[in-house]
Amino acid sequence: MKHNKAQKFGMVIDLDKCTGCGSCMVACMSENNVPFRKDESDKFLSITWMRVYRLTNGKPFPNTDICYLPRPCMQCAGQHEGHSPCVSVCPAIATDYSTETGIVSQIYTRCFGCRYCMASCPYHARYFNWWDPIWPDGMEKYLSPNVSPRMRGVVEKCSFCFHRYQLAKEKAFMEGRRNIEENEYQTACTQACPAGAVTFGDLNNPDHAVYNLVKPDHKHSGRPTNPHAFRLLERLGTNPKVYYLSSRKWVRQVGDNYLKNEAKVKKPVHHG
Amino acid sequence: MSTLDDHSKEIPEDTAGGATAAQSPEEKIKKQDNGPGGPIILFFILGLFASLIVGWIIFPKLLYSQKKQPIDFNHAFHVAEVENGCESCHFFRKDGTFSGAPKLEQCIDCHEEIQGVDPDEIKFVEEYVSKGREVPWLIYSKQPDCVFFSHAAHIKGADMECVACHGHIGESESLKVYEENRITGYSRDIWGKSIGGFKKNTWDRMKMDDCADCHQKNYAIIEKTGVKTPTKRFVDHMIEVVSPGSSISGKGTSVQTERDACFVCHK
């Protein structure tokens, strides 16, 4: 329902602060009833809504440098709002884009498992359930009732802990409000990060921390004024809502797949 | 059966008209076809009725199993007995969540011991209260796991009455039979009693489209004025009729459907 002005929930992850500890991954799995298997050694079969990648600059000692990069779903808006890679290809309308929150939804009961969205997602943020989840004895009782469990044959992905938004709104209705405060809706990974590297909020709201971290520069088609800010594979025009901060140039370049001796091209920038 | 009469007239005419030898075998075939026409039509009509009976009466009976609530409960009597009306048992918690079906905690003040001779009360006290066991109530309105529903949005936000979605359970003297769909395991109240999909009251059904239709009608109006007036609703409806999709009420937050985004009601 369109009571609020359009919000654009997004995340800013400071890679200089990230230690690669993986707390965000653990918090995410337990918050969202993410299934796991007895043997998780084959990472192609693991389901990780939030996943920490390890990047290196590829230089020999003593110039070696590594960087950890947590990757949730980017909640792409696409070239025009809602033209996300996955939403535009889904033949079942199982994945959708909300103009109220800017979040890409995934309705598991609607999905029939064609995996077109996985092929279209440049971030590998979508995962397929090859099996029904098998919970260790007694663990079923610890699942969250706020997130519906998935079954075999459907695709799942990070939802920016959308159920927390639903609960926050419910509380707001109780108190006669329609708008929710910044601290009432935070994702599990944001709260779990011991280094405080993850910030979450409404990118349209100047009162929110994320807005100020990547304050848009309207003279340059909305690019963040912060020179350390970048988005993953920005040149594809997916228009993600997850921003990264890094003071290291090589990290910023890896984030966009720059080639070694690339000619300086004027970057197409999309920010909507 | 006029068709039969027509055909019986046709045939003598044709033979009288001096049919050639080449035509007569065809005529014979025609004659054979016409012969059992009556029974075939009758068979068809009977078959249709039989299928209708199977489809509209027998199949629904087979599709739904009937279950009784663990104990019966008299709403009319209890609502008069308690102090706070419905809220004594169905209340909101501070964080906006809804308590739903009552727990023993809401009954214990009065039912510590058996007060009367009602067999349901005796069963309730002996089997549940004294053993400290919660009553496994069957929830008529239970939605599938993937659905998020908020009582706060409708009761506090939109000032709706319980009757609008639940019917007259709150005034009833006993709990109705619970019918469970054998295939999906869902309560019959979701799909409604009418197999033909007819809906007289707002509470007859609570399928996805029933939620969505009401939302579509209501939210544009709430958004603009904070109230829903019949005139506004009418004007909105007329705009929608004249040019579909152009009134604001035709545009939801979903990019795919232009209704509500899926994550409004799903989780």
XYZ file of C-alpha atoms in Angstrom:
539
model
C 0.000 0.000 0.000
C 1.320 3.356 -0.980
C 0.942 5.324 2.217
C 4.549 6.216 2.634
C 6.502 8.238 0.184
C 8.734 6.009 -1.832
C 11.502 4.620 0.307
C 14.652 3.089 -1.022
C 16.170 0.777 1.500
C 19.823 0.247 0.956
C 23.026 -0.806 2.603
C 26.483 0.709 2.868
C 29.295 -1.692 3.698
C 32.632 -0.258 4.763
C 35.235 -2.701 3.479
C 37.979 -0.981 5.459
C 36.200 -2.079 8.635
C 35.214 -5.586 7.565
C 37.438 -8.238 9.136
C 35.861 -11.167 7.309
C 34.695 -12.780 10.547
C 31.474 -14.096 8.996
C 29.099 -13.020 11.782
C 26.790 -11.528 9.192
C 26.538 -14.879 7.414
C 25.668 -16.717 10.609
C 23.144 -14.111 11.736
C 21.520 -14.170 8.329
C 21.163 -17.946 8.233
C 19.545 -18.210 11.618
C 17.297 -15.191 11.063
C 15.942 -16.413 7.759
C 15.623 -20.187 8.287
C 18.247 -20.799 5.626
C 18.683 -24.547 5.128
C 22.107 -26.182 5.333
C 23.427 -29.642 4.644
C 25.455 -32.120 6.587
C 28.332 -31.684 4.195
C 28.813 -28.100 3.163
C 32.174 -28.570 1.454
C 30.784 -28.091 -2.037
C 30.157 -24.372 -2.049
C 28.239 -24.535 -5.310
C 25.446 -26.248 -3.408
C 25.511 -24.061 -0.293
C 22.802 -21.502 0.261
C 24.164 -18.259 1.647
C 21.916 -15.208 1.365
C 24.800 -13.180 2.742
C 28.206 -14.340 1.620
C 31.670 -13.008 2.422
C 34.117 -13.150 -0.479
C 37.867 -12.812 -0.200
C 39.571 -10.550 -2.730
C 43.298 -10.209 -3.285
C 45.269 -7.727 -5.304
C 47.252 -10.592 -6.833
C 50.625 -9.054 -5.983
C 53.543 -11.067 -4.519
C 54.792 -10.534 -0.971
C 55.387 -7.949 0.501
C 52.753 -6.096 -1.522
C 50.001 -8.664 -1.015
C 46.749 -7.187 0.165
C 43.448 -8.860 0.833
C 39.977 -7.525 1.344
C 36.785 -9.225 2.516
C 33.601 -8.350 0.721
C 30.197 -9.286 2.156
C 27.590 -9.724 -0.558
C 23.850 -9.651 0.203
C 21.266 -9.287 -2.575
C 21.887 -5.923 -4.234
C 18.143 -5.239 -4.637
C 18.832 -3.787 -8.080
C 16.456 -1.141 -9.361
C 17.643 -1.428 -12.952
C 17.699 1.313 -15.555
C 14.172 2.377 -14.743
C 12.728 1.499 -11.400
C 11.784 -2.156 -11.192
C 13.690 -3.314 -14.250
C 15.958 -5.520 -12.166
C 17.709 -8.308 -14.055
C 15.835 -11.034 -12.188
C 12.407 -9.391 -12.046
C 12.363 -8.714 -15.743
C 13.054 -12.331 -16.696
C 10.845 -14.229 -14.235
C 8.152 -16.020 -16.239
C 6.042 -16.703 -13.132
C 5.892 -13.286 -11.442
C 7.443 -15.045 -8.483
C 9.889 -12.227 -8.002
C 8.684 -8.658 -7.829
C 9.898 -5.147 -7.099
C 8.147 -2.903 -4.604
C 8.070 0.816 -5.291
C 7.276 1.435 -1.627
C 10.498 -0.076 -0.303
C 12.650 -0.761 -3.344
C 13.016 -4.357 -2.210
C 12.992 -7.282 -4.636
C 10.679 -9.946 -3.258
C 10.747 -13.670 -3.850
C 7.552 -15.682 -3.300
C 8.645 -19.280 -2.879
C 5.224 -20.844 -3.374
C 4.941 -19.089 -6.713
C 8.395 -20.084 -7.986
C 8.555 -23.195 -10.140
C 12.294 -23.429 -10.240
C 13.256 -22.547 -13.814
C 16.291 -20.655 -12.438
C 16.196 -18.020 -15.159
C 16.644 -15.396 -12.435
C 19.801 -17.108 -11.232
C 21.219 -16.967 -14.712
C 20.347 -13.300 -15.005
C 21.742 -12.242 -11.629
C 25.289 -10.963 -12.100
C 25.986 -11.214 -8.361
C 25.181 -14.902 -7.725
C 22.835 -13.705 -5.022
C 20.164 -16.266 -5.839
C 20.242 -19.876 -4.747
C 18.365 -22.999 -5.703
C 16.973 -25.565 -3.278
C 18.064 -28.880 -4.696
C 16.615 -30.714 -1.697
C 13.954 -30.192 0.905
C 15.619 -28.746 3.980
C 16.502 -31.311 6.615
C 16.801 -29.787 10.066
C 18.731 -31.540 12.792
C 16.450 -33.144 15.410
C 14.557 -30.562 17.395
C 15.756 -27.601 15.379
C 12.395 -27.176 13.693
C 11.151 -25.675 16.929
C 13.758 -22.934 16.645
C 12.801 -21.782 13.175
C 11.440 -18.263 12.890
C 7.686 -18.123 12.250
C 8.178 -14.745 10.574
C 9.971 -16.177 7.556
C 8.281 -18.928 5.597
C 10.450 -21.997 5.030
C 11.313 -23.076 1.496
C 10.825 -26.379 -0.234
C 12.719 -28.347 -2.848
C 12.736 -26.845 -6.322
C 12.491 -23.135 -5.590
C 14.886 -20.203 -5.682
C 15.607 -18.065 -2.641
C 17.646 -14.971 -1.847
C 18.250 -12.192 0.657
C 15.148 -10.101 1.337
C 16.782 -7.335 3.415
C 15.025 -9.063 6.342
C 11.752 -7.779 5.019
C 9.750 -9.459 7.785
C 11.353 -7.017 10.194
C 9.842 -4.197 8.185
C 6.431 -5.876 8.382
C 6.724 -6.212 12.146
C 7.947 -2.633 12.523
C 4.944 -1.427 10.557
C 2.624 -3.479 12.694
C 4.001 -1.780 15.775
C 3.636 1.599 14.095
C -0.038 0.902 13.330
C -0.507 0.038 16.989
C 0.884 3.422 17.962
C -1.164 5.270 15.359
C 1.763 5.963 13.063
C 2.388 4.968 9.473
C 6.090 5.775 9.222
C 8.806 3.826 10.920
C 12.019 5.106 12.456
C 15.463 4.208 11.208
C 16.267 2.015 14.214
C 12.971 0.121 14.009
C 13.963 -1.622 10.807
C 17.514 -2.972 10.653
C 18.654 -6.180 9.026
C 20.117 -9.066 11.023
C 23.547 -8.733 9.391
C 23.728 -5.031 10.207
C 23.101 -5.704 13.863
C 25.424 -8.702 14.004
C 28.495 -7.004 12.541
C 30.961 -6.559 15.438
C 33.030 -4.044 13.462
C 30.070 -1.849 12.600
C 30.937 -2.152 8.936
C 27.343 -2.526 7.742
C 24.919 0.397 7.759
C 21.313 0.057 6.717
C 18.493 2.506 6.073
C 16.500 4.541 3.579
C 18.703 6.007 0.837
C 16.009 8.610 0.114
C 15.873 9.931 3.663
C 18.431 12.618 4.563
C 18.025 11.752 8.260
C 19.333 8.235 7.751
C 22.994 7.325 8.151
C 23.192 5.562 4.795
C 22.062 8.693 2.978
C 24.902 10.680 4.436
C 27.522 8.012 3.809
C 26.795 7.985 0.087
C 25.242 11.418 -0.242
C 24.204 11.783 -3.880
C 25.851 14.500 -5.921
C 23.096 15.722 -8.175
C 25.507 17.536 -10.451
C 26.958 14.173 -11.411
C 23.768 12.220 -12.016
C 23.501 11.221 -8.393
C 26.895 9.586 -7.931
C 27.925 9.517 -4.267
C 29.985 12.535 -3.267
C 32.115 10.186 -1.210
C 35.072 9.267 -3.461
C 35.509 5.950 -1.665
C 32.026 4.733 -2.544
C 31.342 2.265 -5.325
C 28.858 -0.404 -6.276
C 29.533 -3.873 -7.644
C 29.606 -4.196 -11.436
C 28.217 -0.704 -11.681
C 28.869 -0.542 -15.397
C 26.240 -3.179 -16.099
C 23.582 -0.643 -15.222
C 21.899 -2.851 -12.627
C 21.642 0.129 -10.281
C 22.158 -1.756 -7.003
C 21.139 -0.421 -3.597
C 24.181 -1.823 -1.843
C 27.169 0.532 -1.729
C 30.689 -0.312 -0.657
C 33.284 2.014 0.806
C 36.989 1.421 0.416
C 39.964 3.695 0.622
C 41.963 1.249 -1.502
C 41.869 1.886 -5.215
C 42.468 -1.721 -6.268
C 39.425 -2.826 -4.290
C 37.260 -0.257 -6.000
C 38.554 -1.429 -9.351
C 38.061 -5.133 -8.653
C 34.498 -4.281 -7.720
C 33.814 -3.257 -11.260
C 35.918 -5.784 -13.192
C 38.307 -3.231 -14.596
C 40.770 -4.610 -17.120
C 44.429 -3.964 -16.631
C 45.154 -1.507 -19.374
C 41.683 -0.327 -19.940
C 41.253 2.850 -21.927
C 39.595 5.558 -19.889
C 35.930 5.406 -20.834
C 33.323 7.750 -19.543
C 31.313 5.635 -17.174
C 27.586 5.431 -17.708
C 26.113 6.120 -14.311
C 22.648 5.192 -13.241
C 21.201 6.303 -10.041
C 17.505 6.396 -9.648
C -37.754 -33.105 -29.329
C -38.248 -31.168 -32.529
C -35.046 -32.335 -34.165
C -36.258 -35.891 -34.304
C -39.481 -34.832 -35.925
C -37.617 -32.774 -38.503
C -35.435 -35.686 -39.440
C -38.291 -38.149 -39.746
C -39.920 -35.752 -42.165
C -36.713 -35.262 -44.134
C -36.095 -38.868 -44.917
C -39.307 -39.761 -46.699
C -39.028 -36.548 -48.696
C -35.586 -37.473 -49.938
C -36.579 -40.964 -51.053
C -39.678 -39.604 -52.673
C -37.554 -37.110 -54.605
C -36.001 -40.048 -56.442
C -32.546 -40.417 -54.970
C -29.916 -41.854 -57.281
C -28.272 -45.172 -56.554
C -25.047 -43.448 -55.589
C -26.735 -41.487 -52.847
C -28.645 -44.251 -51.216
C -25.779 -45.781 -49.171
C -25.136 -42.367 -47.675
C -28.756 -42.074 -46.828
C -28.595 -45.410 -45.087
C -25.754 -44.240 -42.957
C -27.641 -41.084 -42.164
C -30.602 -43.137 -41.159
C -28.511 -45.240 -38.828
C -27.100 -42.056 -37.277
C -30.493 -40.619 -36.713
C -31.846 -43.713 -35.122
C -30.152 -43.527 -31.700
C -30.105 -39.642 -31.647
C -32.746 -39.447 -28.951
C -31.029 -41.745 -26.444
C -27.688 -40.056 -27.156
C -29.042 -36.654 -26.295
C -30.759 -38.063 -23.251
C -27.550 -39.790 -22.282
C -25.742 -36.475 -22.688
C -28.153 -34.606 -20.496
C -28.108 -37.302 -17.849
C -24.329 -37.362 -18.061
C -24.184 -33.619 -17.610
C -26.373 -33.791 -14.535
C -24.342 -36.655 -13.163
C -21.101 -34.704 -13.644
C -22.616 -31.617 -12.093
C -23.690 -33.603 -9.073
C -20.247 -35.162 -8.792
C -18.478 -31.847 -9.331
C -20.609 -29.569 -7.213
C -21.827 -31.832 -4.442
C -19.888 -35.104 -4.138
C -16.403 -33.774 -4.901
C -16.551 -30.945 -2.332
C -17.787 -33.499 0.223
C -14.831 -35.725 -0.557
C -12.398 -32.839 -0.746
C -13.073 -31.559 2.737
C -12.783 -33.623 5.875
C -14.802 -32.498 8.867
C -13.209 -31.974 12.241
C -14.726 -30.964 15.547
C -13.070 -28.423 17.820
C -11.536 -30.092 20.897
C -14.244 -28.453 23.033
C -17.203 -26.318 22.134
C -17.219 -22.672 23.143
C -20.112 -20.260 23.552
C -19.146 -16.746 22.433
C -22.484 -15.062 23.068
C -22.499 -16.242 26.685
C -18.862 -15.388 27.425
C -18.895 -11.946 25.815
C -21.694 -11.021 28.227
C -19.760 -12.542 31.128
C -16.367 -10.842 30.682
C -15.550 -7.193 31.319
C -13.656 -6.075 28.235
C -15.650 -7.643 25.410
C -13.617 -9.307 22.720
C -10.411 -7.824 24.046
C -10.521 -9.892 27.208
C -9.516 -12.839 25.090
C -8.378 -11.481 21.714
C -6.072 -8.574 22.433
C -3.136 -6.707 20.949
C 0.267 -6.895 22.545
C 2.307 -3.743 22.960
C 4.469 -4.489 19.921
C 1.397 -4.613 17.684
C 1.136 -8.380 17.364
C -2.277 -9.963 17.927
C -2.832 -12.617 20.580
C -5.181 -14.644 18.351
C -6.851 -17.668 19.892
C -6.862 -17.355 23.695
C -4.504 -19.235 25.985
C -5.437 -20.810 29.309
C -4.245 -17.623 30.947
C -7.380 -15.839 29.733
C -9.679 -18.536 31.109
C -8.048 -19.438 34.383
C -9.607 -16.664 36.475
C -13.042 -18.202 36.070
C -12.314 -21.835 35.290
C -9.882 -22.835 38.031
C -12.639 -25.201 39.135
C -15.702 -26.617 37.467
C -18.560 -24.161 37.926
C -21.510 -25.845 36.234
C -22.697 -29.081 34.716
C -21.901 -28.376 31.095
C -19.972 -31.374 29.684
C -17.764 -29.053 27.613
C -16.761 -27.097 30.687
C -16.043 -30.290 32.618
C -13.901 -31.579 29.779
C -12.167 -28.211 29.523
C -11.277 -28.098 33.212
C -10.380 -31.763 33.610
C -8.382 -32.274 30.445
C -6.798 -28.897 29.948
C -6.907 -26.559 32.946
C -5.952 -29.031 35.665
C -3.247 -30.575 33.470
C -1.948 -27.162 32.397
C -2.326 -28.072 28.745
C -3.275 -25.499 26.099
C -6.373 -26.254 24.040
C -5.368 -27.113 20.446
C -7.981 -24.856 18.823
C -8.500 -25.269 15.106
C -8.178 -21.882 13.398
C -10.858 -21.335 10.749
C -9.089 -18.381 9.187
C -5.564 -19.841 9.225
C -3.659 -18.702 6.163
C -0.801 -20.625 4.521
C 2.679 -20.266 6.033
C 3.828 -17.843 3.395
C 1.155 -15.250 4.190
C 1.756 -12.301 6.482
C -1.394 -10.859 7.988
C -1.556 -7.948 10.374
C -4.587 -7.390 12.601
C -3.114 -4.078 13.733
C -3.178 -2.668 10.189
C -6.865 -3.463 9.807
C -8.218 -2.865 13.309
C -6.018 0.037 14.421
C -5.076 1.408 11.003
C -8.293 0.999 9.036
C -10.852 0.765 11.876
C -12.406 -2.418 10.577
C -14.822 -4.694 12.461
C -14.094 -8.337 13.161
C -17.306 -9.247 11.326
C -15.956 -7.975 8.012
C -13.545 -10.881 7.741
C -14.721 -13.487 10.243
C -18.489 -13.297 9.993
C -20.597 -13.722 13.096
C -18.355 -16.044 15.110
C -18.197 -13.471 17.900
C -21.966 -13.697 18.481
C -22.298 -17.451 17.973
C -23.411 -19.892 20.644
C -21.212 -22.749 19.504
C -18.178 -23.225 17.312
C -18.929 -24.463 13.819
C -17.422 -27.617 12.327
C -13.919 -27.119 10.988
C -13.499 -28.314 7.410
C -10.053 -29.143 6.151
C -9.061 -29.431 2.517
C -7.602 -32.935 2.147
C -5.210 -31.887 -0.584
C -3.801 -28.618 0.730
C -4.544 -29.014 4.421
C -6.033 -25.504 4.502
C -9.243 -24.516 6.214
C -12.328 -24.261 4.034
C -12.881 -20.662 5.105
C -10.059 -19.623 2.776
C -11.718 -20.940 -0.371
C -15.245 -20.458 0.856
C -18.306 -22.669 0.784
C -19.328 -21.807 -2.742
C -17.622 -24.021 -5.280
C -18.922 -21.747 -8.041
C -16.961 -18.882 -6.523
C -19.975 -16.761 -5.603
C -19.552 -14.413 -2.717
C -22.394 -12.706 -0.905
C -20.715 -11.493 2.265
C -17.250 -10.036 2.691
C -16.335 -12.918 4.999
C -17.424 -15.768 2.734
C -13.912 -16.236 1.431
C -10.401 -14.971 2.202
C -8.350 -15.899 -0.841
C -5.536 -13.766 -2.207
C -7.879 -11.907 -4.546
C -10.291 -11.116 -1.741
C -7.527 -9.398 0.218
C -6.210 -7.669 -2.886
C -9.582 -6.424 -4.132
C -10.342 -4.701 -0.869
C -6.878 -3.183 -0.743
C -7.164 -1.861 -4.238
C -10.510 -0.244 -3.492
C -9.353 1.278 -0.264
C -5.830 2.477 -0.219
C -5.918 5.349 -2.667
C -8.746 6.843 -0.701
C -7.089 6.391 2.650
C -3.884 7.822 1.320
C -5.417 11.015 0.088
C -7.900 11.924 2.751
C -7.425 9.670 5.699
C -11.036 8.517 5.352
C -13.055 6.389 2.998
C -16.194 8.150 1.788
C -18.724 6.516 -0.519
C -18.565 9.442 -2.982
C -14.815 9.177 -3.292
C -15.057 5.467 -3.753
C -17.684 5.997 -6.447
C -15.673 8.609 -8.347
C -12.655 6.384 -8.181
C -14.651 3.486 -9.491
C -15.993 5.539 -12.402
C -12.518 6.661 -13.423
C -11.466 3.042 -13.348
C -14.407 2.027 -15.548
C -13.857 4.773 -18.121
C -10.140 4.238 -18.455
C -8.757 1.230 -16.607
C -5.459 1.687 -14.859
C -5.469 5.474 -14.891
C -7.023 6.105 -11.492
C -4.549 6.089 -8.651
C -6.337 3.179 -7.076
C -5.285 1.077 -10.041
C -1.610 1.527 -9.233
C -0.197 -0.481 -6.414
C 3.400 -0.754 -5.312
C 4.151 -3.854 -7.343
C 6.053 -3.321 -10.555
C 4.822 -6.618 -11.971
C 1.116 -6.466 -11.172
C 0.472 -2.795 -10.347
C -1.372 -4.060 -7.285
C 0.154 -4.392 -3.843
C 3.703 -5.652 -3.874
C 3.906 -9.336 -2.984
C 5.844 -8.588 0.193
C 2.911 -6.658 1.661
C 1.078 -9.905 2.388
C 3.797 -12.507 1.974
C 6.816 -13.359 4.029
